[in-house]
């Protein structure tokens, strides 16, 4: 069955495979970022074209692409879109259109070294605009399901162990 | 002064403007995500070209782009690249090359509705490969500075209030 252009059989098949063997739920995801000078870099995922990153000129960049904190908001919105599409399809709800506006507040003091403390977003808001002929009640249930199962949403809302290691600081003095 | 192609004057100017008026540190960032059917969507930031998102076929997608949790890793890597470039430049360290490998483990049970609990990454690792003729000691200091001031790093490592609202669930029954 296909609804919302979602291949539901594939999702159900994966859920069944995980029920048969819970180890199938353990996934690992990867990305590689290459610095291109200045505040420009690019992220590479599998065989897809690299996605560019830069900072606005007011922050010292050359303003050629969305910056990392904007990319983070995009990742959240894309994750929520998958969540709505998947759960709506499972519930038999056809989505006519779906648009998500994301916004976050960030105090630059810590990033700029002017204060110690929290360098990240102080809060993030997402506003979901969804049109469908489902009832308000069904849409509220859908919304509750999506927000309680969002991988990116939970990664942002909860503390995650983030380990950052300097593995190969090859310096001339070290190799001399 | 330009080092690493970083416009340091611009960064220093911003820091000075914030010292003069702390309100200048308050920034707001935005993105809009538009659903394109199935698990495909795109994020739009300012006037830049939209960036596509999809899921692998095993997860019910059509595998045309990196998925949201991969994008999240990319955002972290790009943020760290800016942090190294900015802090190295401020310290007079020239970076020859910089590449960051990112990886995260995610258990799919919650996303697929098979269990309640944490749907996000259980942990994220970043491995930084940096070449420079700076001393190991200077590079370790640089590393410590970057990890203690990373906006995306802190957003992931710490709990952030994430509010997700269903604003316009325009349904046929509601407008009838």
mmCIF file of C-alpha atoms in Angstrom:
data_model
loop_
_atom_site.group_PDB
_atom_site.id
_atom_site.type_symbol
_atom_site.label_atom_id
_atom_site.label_comp_id
_atom_site.label_asym_id
_atom_site.label_seq_id
_atom_site.Cartn_x
_atom_site.Cartn_y
_atom_site.Cartn_z
ATOM 1 C CA UNK A 1 0.000 0.000 0.000
ATOM 2 C CA UNK A 2 1.300 3.454 -0.856
ATOM 3 C CA UNK A 3 0.027 6.636 0.744
ATOM 4 C CA UNK A 4 1.805 9.998 0.754
ATOM 5 C CA UNK A 5 4.256 8.312 -1.645
ATOM 6 C CA UNK A 6 5.673 6.488 1.369
ATOM 7 C CA UNK A 7 6.791 2.902 0.808
ATOM 8 C CA UNK A 8 5.018 1.595 3.885
ATOM 9 C CA UNK A 9 5.885 -2.055 3.159
ATOM 10 C CA UNK A 10 9.537 -1.179 3.503
ATOM 11 C CA UNK A 11 8.990 0.472 6.902
ATOM 12 C CA UNK A 12 6.811 -2.404 8.136
ATOM 13 C CA UNK A 13 9.399 -4.893 6.859
ATOM 14 C CA UNK A 14 12.126 -3.143 8.823
ATOM 15 C CA UNK A 15 9.967 -3.082 11.974
ATOM 16 C CA UNK A 16 9.311 -6.808 11.571
ATOM 17 C CA UNK A 17 13.002 -7.528 11.037
ATOM 18 C CA UNK A 18 13.764 -5.652 14.256
ATOM 19 C CA UNK A 19 11.051 -7.506 16.153
ATOM 20 C CA UNK A 20 12.628 -10.771 14.942
ATOM 21 C CA UNK A 21 16.121 -9.610 15.907
ATOM 22 C CA UNK A 22 16.432 -6.437 18.024
ATOM 23 C CA UNK A 23 20.049 -6.045 16.893
ATOM 24 C CA UNK A 24 18.684 -4.933 13.525
ATOM 25 C CA UNK A 25 17.672 -1.670 15.210
ATOM 26 C CA UNK A 26 21.290 -0.741 15.921
ATOM 27 C CA UNK A 27 22.316 1.682 13.193
ATOM 28 C CA UNK A 28 25.444 3.760 12.689
ATOM 29 C CA UNK A 29 25.536 6.922 10.577
ATOM 30 C CA UNK A 30 28.565 8.773 9.270
ATOM 31 C CA UNK A 31 29.626 12.024 7.672
ATOM 32 C CA UNK A 32 32.959 13.568 6.753
ATOM 33 C CA UNK A 33 33.606 17.299 6.788
ATOM 34 C CA UNK A 34 36.440 18.832 4.777
ATOM 35 C CA UNK A 35 37.657 22.355 5.462
ATOM 36 C CA UNK A 36 38.037 24.541 2.364
ATOM 37 C CA UNK A 37 39.680 27.626 3.886
ATOM 38 C CA UNK A 38 38.157 30.539 5.773
ATOM 39 C CA UNK A 39 34.846 29.470 7.289
ATOM 40 C CA UNK A 40 33.996 27.373 4.251
ATOM 41 C CA UNK A 41 33.724 23.613 4.529
ATOM 42 C CA UNK A 42 31.623 20.834 3.058
ATOM 43 C CA UNK A 43 29.961 17.761 4.470
ATOM 44 C CA UNK A 44 30.154 14.499 2.572
ATOM 45 C CA UNK A 45 27.687 11.690 3.192
ATOM 46 C CA UNK A 46 27.967 8.380 1.350
ATOM 47 C CA UNK A 47 28.182 9.044 -2.404
ATOM 48 C CA UNK A 48 26.024 12.168 -2.449
ATOM 49 C CA UNK A 49 27.306 15.515 -3.696
ATOM 50 C CA UNK A 50 29.026 17.477 -0.910
ATOM 51 C CA UNK A 51 26.895 20.129 0.810
ATOM 52 C CA UNK A 52 28.585 23.498 1.318
ATOM 53 C CA UNK A 53 28.808 25.418 4.578
ATOM 54 C CA UNK A 54 29.887 29.004 5.257
ATOM 55 C CA UNK A 55 29.210 31.883 7.640
ATOM 56 C CA UNK A 56 27.625 35.296 6.954
ATOM 57 C CA UNK A 57 30.070 38.157 6.335
ATOM 58 C CA UNK A 58 29.150 39.723 9.683
ATOM 59 C CA UNK A 59 30.555 36.603 11.327
ATOM 60 C CA UNK A 60 33.743 36.605 9.241
ATOM 61 C CA UNK A 61 32.600 34.284 6.457
ATOM 62 C CA UNK A 62 31.952 34.743 2.756
ATOM 63 C CA UNK A 63 28.225 33.982 2.921
ATOM 64 C CA UNK A 64 28.129 31.317 0.213
ATOM 65 C CA UNK A 65 25.940 28.778 2.040
ATOM 66 C CA UNK A 66 23.825 28.168 5.125
ATOM 67 C CA UNK A 67 25.872 28.056 8.307
ATOM 68 C CA UNK A 68 26.100 25.096 10.702
ATOM 69 C CA UNK A 69 23.432 26.287 13.138
ATOM 70 C CA UNK A 70 21.035 26.873 10.240
ATOM 71 C CA UNK A 71 21.866 23.376 8.925
ATOM 72 C CA UNK A 72 20.964 22.021 12.351
ATOM 73 C CA UNK A 73 17.494 23.592 12.100
ATOM 74 C CA UNK A 74 17.130 22.114 8.616
ATOM 75 C CA UNK A 75 18.043 18.655 9.899
ATOM 76 C CA UNK A 76 15.348 18.952 12.577
ATOM 77 C CA UNK A 77 12.730 20.048 10.049
ATOM 78 C CA UNK A 78 13.630 17.277 7.616
ATOM 79 C CA UNK A 79 13.445 14.737 10.436
ATOM 80 C CA UNK A 80 10.003 15.975 11.479
ATOM 81 C CA UNK A 81 8.846 15.787 7.836
ATOM 82 C CA UNK A 82 9.862 12.109 7.713
ATOM 83 C CA UNK A 83 8.075 11.564 11.018
ATOM 84 C CA UNK A 84 4.819 13.105 9.792
ATOM 85 C CA UNK A 85 4.969 11.246 6.468
ATOM 86 C CA UNK A 86 5.713 7.905 8.126
ATOM 87 C CA UNK A 87 3.183 8.123 10.931
ATOM 88 C CA UNK A 88 0.452 9.682 8.792
ATOM 89 C CA UNK A 89 0.877 6.877 6.278
ATOM 90 C CA UNK A 90 0.708 4.227 9.010
ATOM 91 C CA UNK A 91 -2.512 5.847 10.294
ATOM 92 C CA UNK A 92 -4.043 6.094 6.816
ATOM 93 C CA UNK A 93 -3.905 9.903 6.809
ATOM 94 C CA UNK A 94 -3.208 11.561 3.457
ATOM 95 C CA UNK A 95 -1.132 14.739 3.768
ATOM 96 C CA UNK A 96 -1.935 17.467 1.241
ATOM 97 C CA UNK A 97 0.955 19.742 2.148
ATOM 98 C CA UNK A 98 3.474 20.072 4.927
ATOM 99 C CA UNK A 99 5.804 22.946 5.699
ATOM 100 C CA UNK A 100 7.817 23.444 8.859
ATOM 101 C CA UNK A 101 9.264 26.752 10.029
ATOM 102 C CA UNK A 102 12.199 26.511 12.400
ATOM 103 C CA UNK A 103 13.840 29.136 14.502
ATOM 104 C CA UNK A 104 16.386 29.230 17.265
ATOM 105 C CA UNK A 105 17.982 31.790 19.545
ATOM 106 C CA UNK A 106 21.731 31.742 20.093
ATOM 107 C CA UNK A 107 23.847 34.043 22.250
ATOM 108 C CA UNK A 108 27.260 34.525 20.623
ATOM 109 C CA UNK A 109 29.206 35.414 23.797
ATOM 110 C CA UNK A 110 30.592 31.918 24.380
ATOM 111 C CA UNK A 111 31.372 31.142 20.732
ATOM 112 C CA UNK A 112 33.359 34.388 20.506
ATOM 113 C CA UNK A 113 35.283 33.620 23.696
ATOM 114 C CA UNK A 114 33.738 36.552 25.599
ATOM 115 C CA UNK A 115 32.162 34.363 28.290
ATOM 116 C CA UNK A 116 32.330 30.770 29.432
ATOM 117 C CA UNK A 117 29.150 28.756 29.349
ATOM 118 C CA UNK A 118 26.658 27.498 26.832
ATOM 119 C CA UNK A 119 27.671 28.172 23.239
ATOM 120 C CA UNK A 120 24.633 26.502 21.665
ATOM 121 C CA UNK A 121 21.028 27.349 21.007
ATOM 122 C CA UNK A 122 19.180 28.488 24.112
ATOM 123 C CA UNK A 123 15.947 27.218 22.558
ATOM 124 C CA UNK A 124 14.549 25.951 19.278
ATOM 125 C CA UNK A 125 11.005 26.377 17.960
ATOM 126 C CA UNK A 126 9.361 24.470 15.139
ATOM 127 C CA UNK A 127 5.987 25.474 13.718
ATOM 128 C CA UNK A 128 4.294 22.822 11.618
ATOM 129 C CA UNK A 129 1.830 23.798 8.894
ATOM 130 C CA UNK A 130 0.040 20.708 7.710
ATOM 131 C CA UNK A 131 -3.007 20.435 5.490
ATOM 132 C CA UNK A 132 -5.032 17.248 5.342
ATOM 133 C CA UNK A 133 -8.666 16.185 5.315
ATOM 134 C CA UNK A 134 -8.111 14.197 8.532
ATOM 135 C CA UNK A 135 -9.923 15.292 11.679
ATOM 136 C CA UNK A 136 -8.289 17.702 14.101
ATOM 137 C CA UNK A 137 -8.234 14.892 16.652
ATOM 138 C CA UNK A 138 -6.370 12.526 14.318
ATOM 139 C CA UNK A 139 -3.895 15.272 13.454
ATOM 140 C CA UNK A 140 -3.248 15.993 17.122
ATOM 141 C CA UNK A 141 -2.606 12.279 17.701
ATOM 142 C CA UNK A 142 -0.270 12.282 14.686
ATOM 143 C CA UNK A 143 1.564 15.299 16.066
ATOM 144 C CA UNK A 144 2.005 13.672 19.483
ATOM 145 C CA UNK A 145 3.348 10.517 17.822
ATOM 146 C CA UNK A 146 5.862 12.458 15.711
ATOM 147 C CA UNK A 147 7.232 14.577 18.538
ATOM 148 C CA UNK A 148 7.650 11.560 20.823
ATOM 149 C CA UNK A 149 9.627 9.581 18.218
ATOM 150 C CA UNK A 150 11.802 12.144 16.422
ATOM 151 C CA UNK A 151 15.484 11.131 16.255
ATOM 152 C CA UNK A 152 16.795 14.659 15.625
ATOM 153 C CA UNK A 153 14.212 16.205 17.972
ATOM 154 C CA UNK A 154 15.311 13.944 20.816
ATOM 155 C CA UNK A 155 19.008 14.405 20.040
ATOM 156 C CA UNK A 156 18.575 18.165 20.450
ATOM 157 C CA UNK A 157 16.199 18.111 23.420
ATOM 158 C CA UNK A 158 18.229 15.627 25.455
ATOM 159 C CA UNK A 159 21.867 15.544 26.551
ATOM 160 C CA UNK A 160 23.930 13.291 24.271
ATOM 161 C CA UNK A 161 27.516 12.179 24.881
ATOM 162 C CA UNK A 162 29.531 14.013 22.215
ATOM 163 C CA UNK A 163 33.170 12.983 22.057
ATOM 164 C CA UNK A 164 35.507 15.141 19.977
ATOM 165 C CA UNK A 165 39.050 13.843 19.615
ATOM 166 C CA UNK A 166 42.079 15.408 18.008
ATOM 167 C CA UNK A 167 43.417 12.266 16.378
ATOM 168 C CA UNK A 168 46.144 13.407 14.024
ATOM 169 C CA UNK A 169 47.545 16.780 14.880
ATOM 170 C CA UNK A 170 50.469 16.230 12.551
ATOM 171 C CA UNK A 171 52.757 19.145 13.195
ATOM 172 C CA UNK A 172 56.103 19.873 11.600
ATOM 173 C CA UNK A 173 57.710 19.841 15.038
ATOM 174 C CA UNK A 174 56.260 16.395 15.701
ATOM 175 C CA UNK A 175 57.472 14.837 12.473
ATOM 176 C CA UNK A 176 60.839 16.623 12.436
ATOM 177 C CA UNK B 1 45.376 40.438 9.029
ATOM 178 C CA UNK B 2 44.320 37.341 7.155
ATOM 179 C CA UNK B 3 45.369 33.833 8.148
ATOM 180 C CA UNK B 4 43.669 30.604 7.042
ATOM 181 C CA UNK B 5 41.647 32.866 4.720
ATOM 182 C CA UNK B 6 39.711 33.963 7.793
ATOM 183 C CA UNK B 7 38.607 37.597 7.911
ATOM 184 C CA UNK B 8 39.771 38.092 11.479
ATOM 185 C CA UNK B 9 38.959 41.824 11.499
ATOM 186 C CA UNK B 10 35.336 40.967 10.973
ATOM 187 C CA UNK B 11 35.296 38.538 13.914
ATOM 188 C CA UNK B 12 37.154 40.986 16.166
ATOM 189 C CA UNK B 13 34.785 43.766 15.067
ATOM 190 C CA UNK B 14 31.800 41.662 16.056
ATOM 191 C CA UNK B 15 33.369 40.800 19.423
ATOM 192 C CA UNK B 16 33.994 44.512 20.047
ATOM 193 C CA UNK B 17 30.445 45.413 19.053
ATOM 194 C CA UNK B 18 29.186 42.844 21.550
ATOM 195 C CA UNK B 19 31.463 44.128 24.282
ATOM 196 C CA UNK B 20 30.041 47.612 23.622
ATOM 197 C CA UNK B 21 26.469 46.337 23.649
ATOM 198 C CA UNK B 22 25.854 42.766 24.860
ATOM 199 C CA UNK B 23 22.496 42.723 23.051
ATOM 200 C CA UNK B 24 24.461 42.434 19.808
ATOM 201 C CA UNK B 25 25.235 38.823 20.825
ATOM 202 C CA UNK B 26 21.578 37.823 20.635
ATOM 203 C CA UNK B 27 21.110 36.142 17.269
ATOM 204 C CA UNK B 28 18.160 34.311 15.755
ATOM 205 C CA UNK B 29 18.522 31.753 12.973
ATOM 206 C CA UNK B 30 15.828 30.324 10.747
ATOM 207 C CA UNK B 31 15.133 27.572 8.255
ATOM 208 C CA UNK B 32 12.041 26.361 6.422
ATOM 209 C CA UNK B 33 11.492 22.746 5.457
ATOM 210 C CA UNK B 34 9.078 21.799 2.676
ATOM 211 C CA UNK B 35 7.834 18.247 2.274
ATOM 212 C CA UNK B 36 8.064 16.868 -1.279
ATOM 213 C CA UNK B 37 6.240 13.545 -0.840
ATOM 214 C CA UNK B 38 7.464 10.231 0.535
ATOM 215 C CA UNK B 39 10.443 10.842 2.809
ATOM 216 C CA UNK B 40 11.770 13.592 0.559
ATOM 217 C CA UNK B 41 11.898 17.159 1.764
ATOM 218 C CA UNK B 42 14.169 20.158 1.396
ATOM 219 C CA UNK B 43 15.480 22.771 3.759
ATOM 220 C CA UNK B 44 15.561 26.396 2.696
ATOM 221 C CA UNK B 45 17.824 28.921 4.393
ATOM 222 C CA UNK B 46 17.806 32.583 3.379
ATOM 223 C CA UNK B 47 18.265 32.833 -0.419
ATOM 224 C CA UNK B 48 20.458 29.762 -0.809
ATOM 225 C CA UNK B 49 19.490 26.836 -3.019
ATOM 226 C CA UNK B 50 17.343 24.312 -1.132
ATOM 227 C CA UNK B 51 19.197 21.284 0.257
ATOM 228 C CA UNK B 52 17.528 17.927 -0.359
ATOM 229 C CA UNK B 53 16.775 15.286 2.257
ATOM 230 C CA UNK B 54 15.663 11.670 1.855
ATOM 231 C CA UNK B 55 15.967 8.286 3.572
ATOM 232 C CA UNK B 56 17.726 5.108 2.382
ATOM 233 C CA UNK B 57 15.490 2.527 0.676
ATOM 234 C CA UNK B 58 15.823 0.185 3.673
ATOM 235 C CA UNK B 59 14.080 2.867 5.730
ATOM 236 C CA UNK B 60 11.323 3.426 3.187
ATOM 237 C CA UNK B 61 12.897 6.311 1.268
ATOM 238 C CA UNK B 62 14.200 6.732 -2.258
ATOM 239 C CA UNK B 63 17.819 7.348 -1.273
ATOM 240 C CA UNK B 64 18.354 10.578 -3.204
ATOM 241 C CA UNK B 65 20.114 12.554 -0.460
ATOM 242 C CA UNK B 66 21.635 12.369 3.004
ATOM 243 C CA UNK B 67 19.040 11.774 5.704
ATOM 244 C CA UNK B 68 18.350 14.083 8.656
ATOM 245 C CA UNK B 69 20.567 12.293 11.173
ATOM 246 C CA UNK B 70 23.452 12.364 8.688
ATOM 247 C CA UNK B 71 22.794 16.078 8.125
ATOM 248 C CA UNK B 72 23.044 16.552 11.878
ATOM 249 C CA UNK B 73 26.534 15.024 11.871
ATOM 250 C CA UNK B 74 27.484 17.278 8.956
ATOM 251 C CA UNK B 75 26.282 20.353 10.852
ATOM 252 C CA UNK B 76 28.461 19.368 13.814
ATOM 253 C CA UNK B 77 31.511 18.849 11.609
ATOM 254 C CA UNK B 78 31.004 22.149 9.778
ATOM 255 C CA UNK B 79 30.620 23.931 13.115
ATOM 256 C CA UNK B 80 33.843 22.413 14.414
ATOM 257 C CA UNK B 81 35.635 23.437 11.191
ATOM 258 C CA UNK B 82 34.579 27.061 11.764
ATOM 259 C CA UNK B 83 35.733 26.771 15.367
ATOM 260 C CA UNK B 84 39.191 25.484 14.408
ATOM 261 C CA UNK B 85 39.589 28.088 11.647
ATOM 262 C CA UNK B 86 38.482 30.959 13.892
ATOM 263 C CA UNK B 87 40.487 30.013 16.981
ATOM 264 C CA UNK B 88 43.579 28.966 15.039
ATOM 265 C CA UNK B 89 43.553 32.303 13.239
ATOM 266 C CA UNK B 90 43.171 34.216 16.501
ATOM 267 C CA UNK B 91 46.150 32.263 17.909
ATOM 268 C CA UNK B 92 48.293 32.819 14.798
ATOM 269 C CA UNK B 93 48.229 29.121 13.860
ATOM 270 C CA UNK B 94 48.163 28.322 10.141
ATOM 271 C CA UNK B 95 46.149 25.212 9.310
ATOM 272 C CA UNK B 96 47.440 23.142 6.392
ATOM 273 C CA UNK B 97 44.493 20.784 6.206
ATOM 274 C CA UNK B 98 41.522 19.852 8.338
ATOM 275 C CA UNK B 99 39.154 16.937 7.980
ATOM 276 C CA UNK B 100 36.625 15.731 10.535
ATOM 277 C CA UNK B 101 35.073 12.280 10.596
ATOM 278 C CA UNK B 102 31.756 12.010 12.401
ATOM 279 C CA UNK B 103 29.832 8.983 13.492
ATOM 280 C CA UNK B 104 26.833 8.294 15.653
ATOM 281 C CA UNK B 105 24.914 5.293 16.953
ATOM 282 C CA UNK B 106 21.121 5.302 16.818
ATOM 283 C CA UNK B 107 18.697 2.605 17.956
ATOM 284 C CA UNK B 108 15.631 2.589 15.687
ATOM 285 C CA UNK B 109 13.181 1.019 18.167
ATOM 286 C CA UNK B 110 11.646 4.303 19.305
ATOM 287 C CA UNK B 111 11.499 5.944 15.872
ATOM 288 C CA UNK B 112 9.659 2.901 14.537
ATOM 289 C CA UNK B 113 7.194 2.921 17.428
ATOM 290 C CA UNK B 114 8.416 -0.425 18.801
ATOM 291 C CA UNK B 115 9.450 1.027 22.177
ATOM 292 C CA UNK B 116 9.006 4.248 24.095
ATOM 293 C CA UNK B 117 12.115 6.157 25.070
ATOM 294 C CA UNK B 118 14.987 7.934 23.401
ATOM 295 C CA UNK B 119 14.638 8.152 19.614
ATOM 296 C CA UNK B 120 17.870 10.078 19.040
ATOM 297 C CA UNK B 121 21.558 9.337 18.859
ATOM 298 C CA UNK B 122 22.846 7.455 21.878
ATOM 299 C CA UNK B 123 26.282 8.996 21.262
ATOM 300 C CA UNK B 124 28.207 10.966 18.678
ATOM 301 C CA UNK B 125 31.928 10.787 17.950
ATOM 302 C CA UNK B 126 34.022 13.280 16.003
ATOM 303 C CA UNK B 127 37.610 12.558 14.992
ATOM 304 C CA UNK B 128 39.594 15.602 13.932
ATOM 305 C CA UNK B 129 42.526 15.251 11.525
ATOM 306 C CA UNK B 130 44.427 18.495 11.450
ATOM 307 C CA UNK B 131 47.815 19.233 9.925
ATOM 308 C CA UNK B 132 49.772 22.315 10.896
ATOM 309 C CA UNK B 133 53.313 23.292 11.775
ATOM 310 C CA UNK B 134 52.150 24.448 15.214
ATOM 311 C CA UNK B 135 53.400 22.599 18.273
ATOM 312 C CA UNK B 136 51.420 19.700 19.725
ATOM 313 C CA UNK B 137 50.851 21.832 22.821
ATOM 314 C CA UNK B 138 49.387 24.726 20.837
ATOM 315 C CA UNK B 139 47.177 22.325 18.921
ATOM 316 C CA UNK B 140 45.888 20.765 22.139
ATOM 317 C CA UNK B 141 45.075 24.241 23.460
ATOM 318 C CA UNK B 142 43.314 25.016 20.182
ATOM 319 C CA UNK B 143 41.336 21.788 20.450
ATOM 320 C CA UNK B 144 40.247 22.574 24.018
ATOM 321 C CA UNK B 145 39.152 26.054 22.955
ATOM 322 C CA UNK B 146 37.106 24.734 20.036
ATOM 323 C CA UNK B 147 35.295 22.032 21.985
ATOM 324 C CA UNK B 148 34.414 24.435 24.814
ATOM 325 C CA UNK B 149 32.890 27.008 22.452
ATOM 326 C CA UNK B 150 31.127 24.987 19.739
ATOM 327 C CA UNK B 151 27.506 26.098 19.166
ATOM 328 C CA UNK B 152 26.411 22.855 17.501
ATOM 329 C CA UNK B 153 28.557 20.729 19.827
ATOM 330 C CA UNK B 154 26.932 22.279 22.890
ATOM 331 C CA UNK B 155 23.439 22.092 21.388
ATOM 332 C CA UNK B 156 23.883 18.334 20.962
ATOM 333 C CA UNK B 157 25.686 17.633 24.230
ATOM 334 C CA UNK B 158 23.280 19.603 26.398
ATOM 335 C CA UNK B 159 19.492 19.493 26.840
ATOM 336 C CA UNK B 160 17.817 22.272 24.820
ATOM 337 C CA UNK B 161 14.156 23.293 25.033
ATOM 338 C CA UNK B 162 12.685 22.185 21.700
ATOM 339 C CA UNK B 163 9.107 23.294 21.146
ATOM 340 C CA UNK B 164 7.233 21.742 18.226
ATOM 341 C CA UNK B 165 3.779 23.177 17.556
ATOM 342 C CA UNK B 166 1.128 22.094 15.118
ATOM 343 C CA UNK B 167 0.012 25.571 14.067
ATOM 344 C CA UNK B 168 -2.214 25.111 11.066
ATOM 345 C CA UNK B 169 -3.683 21.652 10.829
ATOM 346 C CA UNK B 170 -6.152 22.808 8.237
ATOM 347 C CA UNK B 171 -8.455 19.861 7.816
ATOM 348 C CA UNK B 172 -11.464 19.550 5.528
ATOM 349 C CA UNK B 173 -13.629 18.844 8.580
ATOM 350 C CA UNK B 174 -12.371 21.994 10.295
ATOM 351 C CA UNK B 175 -13.047 24.305 7.384
ATOM 352 C CA UNK B 176 -16.335 22.664 6.363
#
